[in-house]
XYZ file of C-alpha atoms in Angstrom:
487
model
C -89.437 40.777 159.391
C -86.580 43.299 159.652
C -84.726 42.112 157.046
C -87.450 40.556 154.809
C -86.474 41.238 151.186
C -88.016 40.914 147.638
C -85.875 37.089 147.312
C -86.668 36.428 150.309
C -89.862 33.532 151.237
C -92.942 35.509 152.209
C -94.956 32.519 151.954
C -96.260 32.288 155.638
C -96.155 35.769 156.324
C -99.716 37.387 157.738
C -100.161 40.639 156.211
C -102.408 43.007 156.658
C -103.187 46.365 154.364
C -104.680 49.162 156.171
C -106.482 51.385 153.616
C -107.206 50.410 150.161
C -106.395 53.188 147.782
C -103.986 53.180 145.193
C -100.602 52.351 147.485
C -103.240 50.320 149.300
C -104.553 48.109 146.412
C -100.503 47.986 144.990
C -99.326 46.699 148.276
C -101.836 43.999 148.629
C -101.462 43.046 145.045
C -97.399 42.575 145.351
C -97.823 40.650 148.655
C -100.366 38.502 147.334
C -97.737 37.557 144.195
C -95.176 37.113 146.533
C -96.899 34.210 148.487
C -97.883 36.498 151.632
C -101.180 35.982 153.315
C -102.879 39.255 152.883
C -105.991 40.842 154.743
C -106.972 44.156 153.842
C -109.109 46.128 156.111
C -110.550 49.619 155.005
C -113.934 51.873 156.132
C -115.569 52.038 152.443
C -114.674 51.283 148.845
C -115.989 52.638 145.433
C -117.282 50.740 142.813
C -113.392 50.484 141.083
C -112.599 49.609 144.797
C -114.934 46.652 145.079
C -113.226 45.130 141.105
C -110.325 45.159 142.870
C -111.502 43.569 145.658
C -112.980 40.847 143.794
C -109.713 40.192 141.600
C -107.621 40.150 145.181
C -109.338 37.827 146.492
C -109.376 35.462 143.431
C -105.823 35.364 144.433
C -106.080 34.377 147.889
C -106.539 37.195 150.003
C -109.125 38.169 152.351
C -110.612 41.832 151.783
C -113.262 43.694 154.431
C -113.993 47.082 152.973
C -116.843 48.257 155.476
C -117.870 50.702 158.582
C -115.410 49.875 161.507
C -113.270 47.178 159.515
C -110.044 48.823 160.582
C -111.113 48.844 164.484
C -109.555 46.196 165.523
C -106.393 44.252 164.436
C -106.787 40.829 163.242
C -105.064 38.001 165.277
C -101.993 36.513 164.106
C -100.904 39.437 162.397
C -96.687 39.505 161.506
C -97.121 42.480 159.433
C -99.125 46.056 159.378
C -98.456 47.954 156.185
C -100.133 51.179 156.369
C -101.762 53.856 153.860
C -100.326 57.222 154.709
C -103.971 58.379 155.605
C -104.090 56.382 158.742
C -102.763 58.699 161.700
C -100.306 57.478 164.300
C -102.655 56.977 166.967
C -105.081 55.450 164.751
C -106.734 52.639 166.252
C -105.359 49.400 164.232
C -101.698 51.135 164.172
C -102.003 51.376 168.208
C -103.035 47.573 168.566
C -99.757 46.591 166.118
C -97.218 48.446 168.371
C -98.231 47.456 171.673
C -98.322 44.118 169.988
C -94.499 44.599 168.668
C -95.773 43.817 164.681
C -94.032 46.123 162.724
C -96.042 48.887 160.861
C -94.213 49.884 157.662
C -96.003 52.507 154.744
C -96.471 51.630 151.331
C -93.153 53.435 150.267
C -90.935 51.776 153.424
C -92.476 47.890 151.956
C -91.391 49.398 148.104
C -87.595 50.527 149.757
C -87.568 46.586 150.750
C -88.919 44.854 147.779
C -87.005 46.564 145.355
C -84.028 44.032 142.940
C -81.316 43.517 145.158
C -79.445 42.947 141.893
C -80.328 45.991 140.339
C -81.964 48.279 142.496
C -82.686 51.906 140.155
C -81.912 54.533 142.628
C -85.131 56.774 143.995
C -84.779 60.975 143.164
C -86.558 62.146 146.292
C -88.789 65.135 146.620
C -90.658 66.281 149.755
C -92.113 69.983 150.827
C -94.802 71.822 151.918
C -95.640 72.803 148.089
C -94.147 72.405 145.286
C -93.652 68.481 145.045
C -95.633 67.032 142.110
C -94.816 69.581 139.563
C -90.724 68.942 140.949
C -90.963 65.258 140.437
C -92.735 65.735 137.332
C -89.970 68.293 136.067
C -87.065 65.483 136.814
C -88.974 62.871 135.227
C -88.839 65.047 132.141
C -85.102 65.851 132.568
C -84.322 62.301 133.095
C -86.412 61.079 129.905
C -84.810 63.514 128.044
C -81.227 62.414 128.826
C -82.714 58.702 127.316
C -83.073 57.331 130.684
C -86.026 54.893 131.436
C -87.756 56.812 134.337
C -91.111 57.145 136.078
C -92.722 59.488 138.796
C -93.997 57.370 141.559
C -95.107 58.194 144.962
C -97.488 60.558 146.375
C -97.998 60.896 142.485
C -98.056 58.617 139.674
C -97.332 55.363 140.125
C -97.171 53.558 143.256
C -94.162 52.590 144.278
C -94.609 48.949 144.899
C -95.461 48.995 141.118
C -92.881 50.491 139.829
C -90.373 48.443 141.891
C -91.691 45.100 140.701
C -92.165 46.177 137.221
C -91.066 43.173 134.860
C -88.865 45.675 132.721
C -86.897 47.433 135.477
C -86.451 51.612 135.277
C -82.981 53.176 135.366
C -83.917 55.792 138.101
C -87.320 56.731 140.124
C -88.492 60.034 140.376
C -90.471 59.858 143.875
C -92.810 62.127 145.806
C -93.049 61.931 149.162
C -95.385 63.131 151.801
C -95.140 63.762 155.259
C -97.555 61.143 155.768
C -95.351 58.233 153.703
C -91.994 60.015 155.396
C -93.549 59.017 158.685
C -93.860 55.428 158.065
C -90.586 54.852 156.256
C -87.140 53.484 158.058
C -84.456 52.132 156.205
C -85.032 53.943 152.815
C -81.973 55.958 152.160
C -82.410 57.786 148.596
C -79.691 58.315 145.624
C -80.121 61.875 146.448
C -83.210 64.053 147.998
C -85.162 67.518 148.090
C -86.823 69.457 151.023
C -88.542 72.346 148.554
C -89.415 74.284 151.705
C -91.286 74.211 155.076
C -94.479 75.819 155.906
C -97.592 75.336 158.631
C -99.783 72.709 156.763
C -101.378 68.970 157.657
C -101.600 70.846 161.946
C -104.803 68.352 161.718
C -102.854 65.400 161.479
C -99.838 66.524 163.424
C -101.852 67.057 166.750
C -100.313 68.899 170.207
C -97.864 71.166 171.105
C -94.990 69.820 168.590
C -97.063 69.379 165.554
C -94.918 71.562 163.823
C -91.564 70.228 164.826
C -93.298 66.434 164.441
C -93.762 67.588 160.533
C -90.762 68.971 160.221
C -89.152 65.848 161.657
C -91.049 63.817 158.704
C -89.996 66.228 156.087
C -85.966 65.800 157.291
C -86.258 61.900 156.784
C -86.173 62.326 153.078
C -82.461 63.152 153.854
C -81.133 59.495 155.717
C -78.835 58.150 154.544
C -78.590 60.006 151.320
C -75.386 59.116 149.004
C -75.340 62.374 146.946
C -76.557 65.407 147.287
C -78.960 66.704 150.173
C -81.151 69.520 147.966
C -82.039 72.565 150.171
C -83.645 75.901 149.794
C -81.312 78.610 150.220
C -84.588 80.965 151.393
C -86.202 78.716 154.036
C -83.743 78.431 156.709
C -85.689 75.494 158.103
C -84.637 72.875 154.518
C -81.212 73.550 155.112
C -81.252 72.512 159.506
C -82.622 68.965 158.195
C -79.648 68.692 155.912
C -77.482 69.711 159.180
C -79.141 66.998 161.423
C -79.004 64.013 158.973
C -77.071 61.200 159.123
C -76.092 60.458 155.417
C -73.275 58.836 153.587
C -70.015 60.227 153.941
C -69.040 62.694 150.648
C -72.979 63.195 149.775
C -73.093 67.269 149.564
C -75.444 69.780 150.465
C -76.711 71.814 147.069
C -79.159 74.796 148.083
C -81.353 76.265 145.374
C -81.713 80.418 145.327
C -83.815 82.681 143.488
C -80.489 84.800 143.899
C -76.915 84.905 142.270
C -76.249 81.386 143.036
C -72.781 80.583 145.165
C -70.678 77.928 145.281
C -72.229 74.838 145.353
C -75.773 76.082 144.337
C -77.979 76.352 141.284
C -79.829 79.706 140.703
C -80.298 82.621 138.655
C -78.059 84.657 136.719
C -79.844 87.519 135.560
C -83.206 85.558 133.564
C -81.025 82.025 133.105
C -80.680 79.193 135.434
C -76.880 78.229 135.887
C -75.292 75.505 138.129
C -72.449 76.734 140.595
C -72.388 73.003 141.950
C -71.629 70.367 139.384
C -68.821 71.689 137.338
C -65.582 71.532 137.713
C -65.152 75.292 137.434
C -67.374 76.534 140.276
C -65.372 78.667 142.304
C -64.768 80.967 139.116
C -67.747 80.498 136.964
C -71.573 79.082 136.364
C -72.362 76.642 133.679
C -75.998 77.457 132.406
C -79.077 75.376 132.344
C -81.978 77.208 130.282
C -83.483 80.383 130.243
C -86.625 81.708 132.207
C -88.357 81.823 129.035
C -87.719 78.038 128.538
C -90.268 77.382 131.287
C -93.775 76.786 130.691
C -94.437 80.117 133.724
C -91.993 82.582 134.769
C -93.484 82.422 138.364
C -90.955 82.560 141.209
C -91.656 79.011 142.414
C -92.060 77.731 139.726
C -88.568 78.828 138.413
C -87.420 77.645 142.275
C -89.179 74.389 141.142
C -87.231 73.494 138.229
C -84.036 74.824 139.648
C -84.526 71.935 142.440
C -85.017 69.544 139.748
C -82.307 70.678 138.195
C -80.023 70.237 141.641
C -81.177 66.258 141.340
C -80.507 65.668 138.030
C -77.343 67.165 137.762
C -76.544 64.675 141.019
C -77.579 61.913 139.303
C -75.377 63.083 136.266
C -77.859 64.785 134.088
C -76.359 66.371 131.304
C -77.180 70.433 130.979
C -78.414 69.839 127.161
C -80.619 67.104 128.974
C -81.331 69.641 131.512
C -82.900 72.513 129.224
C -84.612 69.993 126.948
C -86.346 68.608 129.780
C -87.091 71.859 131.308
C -88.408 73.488 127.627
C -90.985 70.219 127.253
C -92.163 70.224 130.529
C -95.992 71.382 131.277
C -97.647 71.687 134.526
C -100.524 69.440 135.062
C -104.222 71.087 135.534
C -104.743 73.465 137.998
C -101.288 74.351 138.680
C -101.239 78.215 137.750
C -103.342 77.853 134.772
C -104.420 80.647 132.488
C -108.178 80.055 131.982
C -109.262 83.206 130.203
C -108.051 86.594 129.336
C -110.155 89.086 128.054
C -111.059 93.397 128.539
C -107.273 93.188 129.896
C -108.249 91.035 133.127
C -106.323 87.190 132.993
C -108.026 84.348 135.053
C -105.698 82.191 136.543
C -106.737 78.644 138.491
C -104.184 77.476 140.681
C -106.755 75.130 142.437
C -103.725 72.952 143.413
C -102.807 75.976 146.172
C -104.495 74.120 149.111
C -102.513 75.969 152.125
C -101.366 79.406 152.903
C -97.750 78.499 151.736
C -98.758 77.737 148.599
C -101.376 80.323 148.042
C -98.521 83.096 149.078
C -96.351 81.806 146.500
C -98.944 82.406 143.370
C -100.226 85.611 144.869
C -96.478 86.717 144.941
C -96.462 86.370 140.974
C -98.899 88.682 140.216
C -99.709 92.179 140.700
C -102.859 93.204 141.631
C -104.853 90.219 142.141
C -108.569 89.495 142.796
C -107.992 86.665 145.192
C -110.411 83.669 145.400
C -109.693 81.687 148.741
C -111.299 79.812 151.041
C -112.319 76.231 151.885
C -110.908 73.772 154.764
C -108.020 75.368 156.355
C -107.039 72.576 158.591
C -105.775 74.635 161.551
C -103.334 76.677 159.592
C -103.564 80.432 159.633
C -103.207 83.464 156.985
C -101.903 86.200 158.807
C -98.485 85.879 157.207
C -99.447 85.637 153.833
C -102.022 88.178 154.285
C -99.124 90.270 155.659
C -97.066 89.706 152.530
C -99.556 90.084 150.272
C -101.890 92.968 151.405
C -100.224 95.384 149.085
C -101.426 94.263 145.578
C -104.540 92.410 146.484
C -107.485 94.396 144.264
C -110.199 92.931 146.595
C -110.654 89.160 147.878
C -113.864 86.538 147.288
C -114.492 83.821 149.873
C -115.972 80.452 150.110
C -116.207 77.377 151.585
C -116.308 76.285 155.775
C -113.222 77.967 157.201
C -113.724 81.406 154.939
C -114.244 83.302 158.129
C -110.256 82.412 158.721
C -109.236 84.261 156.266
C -112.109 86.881 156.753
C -110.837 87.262 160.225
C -106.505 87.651 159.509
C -107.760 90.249 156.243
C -109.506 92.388 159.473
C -106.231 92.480 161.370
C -103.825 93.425 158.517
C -105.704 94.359 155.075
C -108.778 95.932 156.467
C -109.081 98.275 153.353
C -109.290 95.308 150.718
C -112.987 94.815 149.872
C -113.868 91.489 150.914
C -117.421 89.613 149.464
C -118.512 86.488 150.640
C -119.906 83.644 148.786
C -121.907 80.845 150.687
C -123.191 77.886 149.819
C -124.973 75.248 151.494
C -121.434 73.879 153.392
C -123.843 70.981 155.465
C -125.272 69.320 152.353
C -124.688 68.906 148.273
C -122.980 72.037 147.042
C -123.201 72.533 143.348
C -120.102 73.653 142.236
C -121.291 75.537 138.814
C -123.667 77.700 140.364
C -121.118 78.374 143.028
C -118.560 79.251 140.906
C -120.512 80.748 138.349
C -121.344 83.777 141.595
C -117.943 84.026 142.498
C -116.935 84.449 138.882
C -119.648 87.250 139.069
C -118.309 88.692 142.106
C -114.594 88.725 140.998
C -116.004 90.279 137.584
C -117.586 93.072 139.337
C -114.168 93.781 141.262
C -111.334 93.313 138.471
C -109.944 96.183 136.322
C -108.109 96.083 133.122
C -104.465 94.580 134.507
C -105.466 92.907 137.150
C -105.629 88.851 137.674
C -107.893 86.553 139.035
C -106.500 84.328 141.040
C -108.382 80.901 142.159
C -105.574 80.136 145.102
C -108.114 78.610 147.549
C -105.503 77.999 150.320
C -107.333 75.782 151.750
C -108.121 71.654 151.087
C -111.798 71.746 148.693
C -113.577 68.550 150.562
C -116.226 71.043 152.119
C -117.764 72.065 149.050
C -116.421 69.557 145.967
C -114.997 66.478 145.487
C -111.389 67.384 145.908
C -109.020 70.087 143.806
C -109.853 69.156 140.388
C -112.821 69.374 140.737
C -112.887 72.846 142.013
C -111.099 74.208 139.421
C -112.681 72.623 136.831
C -116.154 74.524 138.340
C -113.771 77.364 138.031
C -112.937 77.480 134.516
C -115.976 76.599 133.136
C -117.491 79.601 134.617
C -114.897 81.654 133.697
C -114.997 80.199 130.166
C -118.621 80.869 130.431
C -118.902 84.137 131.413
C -116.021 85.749 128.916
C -117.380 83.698 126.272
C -114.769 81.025 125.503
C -114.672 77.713 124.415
């Protein structure tokens, strides 16, 4: 199985898929075309879930998507490949090992099944925050240079898919989580980004060394890199992965900065992005990129964002033209610090996508004051820092959702002057999401002055009250829409 390839016979091999969402239903699919007996075992399905099901096995493979169907391990099992959901010590995962099967991810199987004959190199992102609207940036840069590219990973496409497509890409634009990063060993990428390193997923990382167990995840983006090992000159913590990797000999370390960048970095020159790294003139001069304005926000990270894109594409050989053109046409999906609304000088902004303190520090860091909306499903991680950094231009905060009294509790310790109003909701049964909204949207109106912002930046993961983060800040907008009267 080690050294099991995309030409190589998998007719014979016993598979089986553990999970069935998207990298779950891709897997299965491409090891069911390859000739590989597949069994795929997952807890529930939806009704898209249960087509799928039906069309898999049409094909030949066996599918059990029900209540305890991932307990136990089939027998005669030469393969495990895992959805990045499934924890370490989860059950089936635990019967492989002590069983010596191998247990690859989705992403690790994709590394392996990729054209030995034309393999298009993988663009690798991974970070605490920040890594879909990255990947999405380089996939913009590297269309716009005329290259046939796709974002895959943790977003987009699945990477089995995009590896076996019939008309092969030039490059891959790939997000990875800490979740796939566990599960992966002999993917080495073209070149690779740690955006930065913050307390998130402590649910899923259990004991003592959660933290340093992430943080080991996040640094395997970095084996066996052949380029450039992208690091973020303000988070200490990106650039000690780059230190402890083992990559190939002549790939450089490129940090990003916010700052005057030196050599061998991107970063800012007064408002334009310049590259210190890939020109042959670095030690004297900077060669630059685009302009703040170019951007579709002027927000710090998002500006730290497109600078790490930048970093990869100019790796890969990315023209700057290519660069700024892909930069200028770039626009953040939903959710992603959003204007909603402005009206009687107060601007609504949903950043829904904010789901941990990391990333709800960086948006409350681009605007001054703010009418913060938080709350949610922490997931073990605490506020105290960002409440710390952020105390000083925060107007007054609303809370919702299970773990509000978190946030409640670290605005006590270190903003206990910021007026704080609670809105509940029914947290143990059906919450509806308009009229929840629609009182928050009340609350915050109540609060907010002529300059200030409303800020949805929950902070926290939204499966305690909606469906997931879309959802939220849809509920958002349309109550904001509804209340300042706009279509």
């Amino acid at each position: 199985m080690e050294t099991l390839g995309r030409k190589d016979g998998w007719e014979g091999v016993r598979a089986v898929v553990a999970g069935f969402g998207a990298s779950g239903y891709a897997a299965a699919d491409n090891l069911t075309h390859l000739g590989a007996s597949v069994t795929v075992l997952a807890e529930s399905a939806s009704a898209a879930q249960l087509e799928q099901a039906e069309l898999l096995e049409i094909l030949g493979a066996t599918v059990r998507l029900h209540a305890g169907a991932t307990h136990q391990l089939p027998d005669d099992v030469d393969l495990v490949v895992t959805s990045p959901g499934f924890r370490p010590d989860a059950p089936l995962l635990v019967q492989a090992r002590d069983r010596g099967i191998p247990v690859w991810g989705e992403v690790e199987l994709a590394w392996r099944l990729r054209d030995p004959d034309a393999p298009a190199p993988w663009l690798c992102v991974t970070g605490t925050n920040g890594k879909t609207t990255t990947v999405q940036m380089l996939d913009s840069i590297l269309r716009a240079a005329g290259l046939r590219s796709v974002a895959a990973g943790n977003v987009g496409l699945p990477l089995t898919e995009a590896v076996m497509d019939p008309e092969p890409y030039d490059v891959i634009a790939v997000e990875l989580s800490s979740f796939q990063l566990h599960y992966v060993s002999t993917m080495a990428a073209e070149s690779a980004a740690v955006l930065n390193f913050a307390e998130d997923h402590l649910d899923w990382y259990d004991g003592a060394t959660a933290m340093e167990d992430y943080a080991a995840d996040k640094g395997r983006i970095y084996q066996g890199v052949e380029r450039a090992c992208v690091y973020n000159v303000a988070d200490p913590t990106t650039e000690e992965l780059v230190r402890r990797a083992d990559v190939v000999e002549g790939a450089r370390a490129i940090g990003f900065t916010l700052g005057v960048p030196s050599v061998g970095m991107v970063g800012l020159v007064d408002d334009l992005l310049v590259d210190r790294a890939f020109i042959d003139e670095r030690q004297s001069s900077a060669a630059e990129l685009c302009a703040i304005s170019d951007l579709a926000s002027p927000a710090p990270h998002f500006v730290a964002n497109a600078l790490a894109a930048a970093a990869l594409a100019r790796a890969h050989g990315i023209s700057q033209a290519a660069v700024r053109e892909g930069l200028r046409g770039f626009r953040p999906d939903g959710h992603r610090i959003a204007v909603v609304a402005e009206r009687d000088g107060i601007t609504w902004v949903d950043d829904s996508k904010a789901t941990n303190p990391h990333a709800a520090q960086s948006s409350l860091l681009a605007y001054e004051p703010v009418v913060w909306v938080a709350g949610g499903l922490a997931k073990g991680a605490s506020f105290d820092e960002l409440v710390l950094k952020a105390a000083d231009r925060l107007r007054a905060v609303v809370l919702i959702g299970r773990d509000r009294a978190v946030i409640a509790e670290a605005l006590a310790r270190h903003a206990p002057d910021v007026p704080v109003i609670e809105v509940s909701a029914g947290e143990t049964g059906p919450v509806d999401g308009a009229d929840l909204m629609g009182r928050v949207v009340g609350a915050a109106a109540e609060v907010a002055r002529a300059g200030d912002t409303v800020l949805l930046a929950p902070g926290c993961a939204s499966m305690d009250q909606f469906t997931d983060y879309a959802a939220r800040g849809d509920a958002f907008a349309a109550a904001v829409r509804a209340a300042t009267d706009q279509d």
